[in-house]
XYZ file of N, CA, C and O in Angstrom:
276
model
N 28.262 39.085 1.944
C 27.277 39.636 1.035
C 27.647 41.081 0.748
O 27.702 41.903 1.635
N 27.905 41.395 -0.513
C 28.287 42.740 -0.911
C 27.092 43.543 -1.406
O 27.240 44.693 -1.768
N 25.933 42.943 -1.458
C 24.765 43.678 -1.912
C 24.777 43.871 -3.408
O 25.274 43.041 -4.145
N 24.268 44.990 -3.848
C 24.130 45.253 -5.271
C 25.319 46.032 -5.800
O 25.782 46.979 -5.187
N 25.801 45.629 -6.970
C 26.884 46.301 -7.662
C 26.402 46.572 -9.078
O 25.954 45.654 -9.762
N 26.467 47.813 -9.509
C 25.996 48.148 -10.851
C 27.128 47.993 -11.849
O 28.247 48.458 -11.617
N 26.836 47.308 -12.964
C 27.784 47.152 -14.057
C 27.106 47.588 -15.348
O 25.889 47.564 -15.458
N 27.912 47.989 -16.310
C 27.380 48.395 -17.608
C 27.613 47.296 -18.628
O 28.632 46.587 -18.560
N 26.686 47.153 -19.570
C 26.814 46.147 -20.618
C 28.096 46.376 -21.404
O 28.487 47.520 -21.656
N 28.750 45.281 -21.768
C 29.985 45.311 -22.565
C 31.099 46.088 -21.891
O 31.941 46.684 -22.549
N 31.095 46.104 -20.581
C 32.148 46.788 -19.821
C 32.601 45.871 -18.699
O 31.881 44.974 -18.292
N 33.810 46.118 -18.212
C 34.315 45.361 -17.077
C 34.069 46.147 -15.804
O 34.210 47.364 -15.785
N 33.683 45.449 -14.754
C 33.489 46.063 -13.448
C 34.200 45.206 -12.414
O 33.956 44.003 -12.338
N 35.097 45.813 -11.662
C 35.837 45.077 -10.641
C 35.131 45.213 -9.301
O 34.630 46.278 -8.956
N 35.093 44.119 -8.556
C 34.551 44.105 -7.209
C 35.563 43.378 -6.345
O 35.799 42.187 -6.524
N 36.206 44.091 -5.462
C 37.212 43.496 -4.596
C 36.568 43.034 -3.298
O 35.902 43.804 -2.623
N 36.770 41.764 -2.983
C 36.239 41.199 -1.750
C 37.323 40.362 -1.080
O 38.235 39.869 -1.729
N 37.214 40.236 0.210
C 38.079 39.348 0.972
C 37.229 38.162 1.384
O 36.201 38.325 2.033
N 37.667 36.968 0.977
C 36.920 35.764 1.305
C 37.478 35.162 2.577
O 38.681 35.013 2.736
N 36.592 34.852 3.492
C 36.982 34.212 4.737
C 36.138 32.964 4.900
O 34.918 33.018 4.815
N 36.794 31.844 5.140
C 36.108 30.573 5.256
C 36.145 30.097 6.692
O 37.151 30.223 7.370
N 35.069 29.505 7.121
C 35.076 28.826 8.413
C 36.004 27.619 8.322
O 36.740 27.303 9.235
N 35.989 26.945 7.185
C 36.891 25.828 6.899
C 37.508 26.107 5.530
O 36.811 26.070 4.516
N 38.801 26.394 5.454
C 39.420 26.773 4.184
C 39.444 25.667 3.136
O 39.745 25.920 1.977
N 39.096 24.439 3.503
C 39.115 23.324 2.558
C 37.765 23.076 1.899
O 37.651 22.191 1.064
N 36.742 23.812 2.304
C 35.418 23.629 1.721
C 34.812 24.997 1.422
O 35.374 26.025 1.739
N 33.661 24.988 0.837
C 32.950 26.241 0.576
C 33.036 26.626 -0.887
O 33.637 25.948 -1.702
N 32.440 27.742 -1.225
C 32.435 28.217 -2.592
C 31.962 29.650 -2.649
O 31.511 30.216 -1.649
N 32.094 30.229 -3.811
C 31.651 31.591 -4.061
C 30.531 31.529 -5.079
O 30.685 30.915 -6.135
N 29.400 32.109 -4.749
C 28.257 32.140 -5.656
C 27.915 33.587 -5.949
O 27.893 34.419 -5.044
N 27.648 33.875 -7.220
C 27.250 35.226 -7.618
C 26.079 35.122 -8.581
O 25.971 34.163 -9.346
N 25.199 36.104 -8.533
C 24.066 36.177 -9.451
C 24.137 37.509 -10.173
O 24.298 38.553 -9.545
N 24.032 37.462 -11.489
C 24.080 38.661 -12.324
C 22.668 38.962 -12.800
O 22.027 38.129 -13.442
N 22.171 40.163 -12.440
C 20.812 40.573 -12.788
C 20.836 41.877 -13.558
O 21.743 42.702 -13.390
N 19.817 42.094 -14.367
C 19.661 43.365 -15.075
C 19.142 44.422 -14.106
O 18.815 44.120 -12.952
N 19.058 45.660 -14.569
C 18.542 46.735 -13.720
C 17.078 46.506 -13.348
O 16.606 47.053 -12.362
N 16.379 45.684 -14.134
C 14.993 45.340 -13.813
C 14.911 44.045 -13.008
O 13.833 43.494 -12.836
N 16.090 43.566 -12.523
C 16.213 42.388 -11.669
C 15.926 41.083 -12.399
O 15.588 40.078 -11.797
N 16.053 41.086 -13.729
C 15.919 39.864 -14.511
C 17.278 39.169 -14.579
O 18.313 39.842 -14.707
N 17.332 37.838 -14.511
C 18.605 37.134 -14.610
C 19.267 37.377 -15.964
O 18.588 37.501 -16.976
N 20.601 37.458 -15.958
C 21.358 37.632 -17.194
C 22.157 36.357 -17.468
O 23.251 36.171 -16.936
N 21.601 35.457 -18.291
C 22.334 34.246 -18.643
C 23.470 34.576 -19.610
O 23.443 35.597 -20.299
N 24.477 33.714 -19.628
C 25.618 33.823 -20.541
C 26.488 35.049 -20.308
O 27.206 35.476 -21.204
N 26.444 35.632 -19.106
C 27.368 36.717 -18.756
C 28.686 36.084 -18.317
O 28.698 35.095 -17.589
N 29.808 36.627 -18.775
C 31.117 36.103 -18.389
C 31.517 36.668 -17.040
O 31.439 37.876 -16.819
N 31.937 35.787 -16.135
C 32.381 36.189 -14.803
C 33.779 35.618 -14.582
O 33.996 34.415 -14.745
N 34.729 36.499 -14.253
C 36.104 36.092 -13.968
C 36.354 36.157 -12.475
O 35.919 37.096 -11.812
N 37.074 35.179 -11.953
C 37.519 35.177 -10.566
C 39.028 35.382 -10.581
O 39.760 34.584 -11.155
N 39.470 36.497 -10.012
C 40.884 36.831 -10.000
C 41.404 36.958 -8.585
O 40.665 37.342 -7.681
N 42.673 36.642 -8.410
C 43.375 36.932 -7.174
C 44.496 37.868 -7.568
O 45.428 37.472 -8.269
N 44.358 39.142 -7.172
C 45.264 40.162 -7.703
C 44.976 40.298 -9.187
O 43.840 40.477 -9.590
N 46.000 40.155 -10.003
C 45.817 40.196 -11.461
C 45.868 38.816 -12.092
O 45.981 38.693 -13.300
N 45.783 37.769 -11.270
C 45.884 36.397 -11.764
C 44.487 35.798 -11.908
O 43.724 35.742 -10.945
N 44.178 35.352 -13.120
C 42.885 34.724 -13.384
C 42.875 33.324 -12.785
O 43.681 32.478 -13.152
N 41.982 33.095 -11.830
C 41.844 31.781 -11.207
C 40.809 30.925 -11.922
O 40.953 29.712 -12.013
N 39.741 31.555 -12.401
C 38.672 30.816 -13.070
C 37.832 31.787 -13.885
O 37.735 32.970 -13.560
N 37.247 31.270 -14.943
C 36.315 32.042 -15.783
C 35.152 31.121 -16.116
O 35.344 29.963 -16.462
N 33.946 31.646 -16.008
C 32.766 30.864 -16.356
C 31.671 31.818 -16.812
O 31.828 33.031 -16.748
N 30.580 31.263 -17.274
C 29.437 32.084 -17.679
C 28.246 31.735 -16.795
O 28.136 30.623 -16.275
N 27.359 32.688 -16.654
C 26.180 32.490 -15.827
C 25.226 31.496 -16.489
O 25.166 31.379 -17.716
N 24.473 30.796 -15.650
C 23.472 29.858 -16.149
C 22.191 30.604 -16.493
O 22.156 31.845 -16.488
N 21.119 29.870 -16.749
C 19.854 30.497 -17.161
C 19.250 31.364 -16.067
O 18.415 32.217 -16.324
N 19.711 31.177 -14.807
C 19.228 31.997 -13.695
C 20.184 33.153 -13.384
O 20.000 33.860 -12.396
N 21.201 33.338 -14.243
C 22.176 34.405 -14.028
C 23.169 34.093 -12.927
O 23.817 34.994 -12.393
N 23.327 32.830 -12.562
C 24.149 32.436 -11.414
C 25.431 31.741 -11.861
O 25.436 30.985 -12.837
N 26.503 31.995 -11.121
C 27.757 31.262 -11.266
C 28.185 30.775 -9.895
O 27.880 31.401 -8.882
N 28.885 29.647 -9.865
C 29.426 29.105 -8.623
C 30.877 28.731 -8.872
O 31.179 28.012 -9.828
N 31.766 29.259 -8.017
C 33.159 28.868 -8.030
C 33.394 28.022 -6.787
O 33.351 28.550 -5.689
N 33.627 26.690 -6.964
C 33.844 25.844 -5.782
C 35.162 26.167 -5.098
O 36.051 26.719 -5.674
């Protein structure tokens, strides 16, 4: 859990994390994108990168959530 990260509209914000799995063959990464008033932000683009390599790109759902399996 990285807590809160502030991002600006129409800007890119990088958040570097190290993922550690109890079982490397299962699990997932879930993120929720909220406004400064803590309202969900649907249709926000979220990229998952390893270094500079794009692994996956998706958009948030109506609750501002994305899941990368």
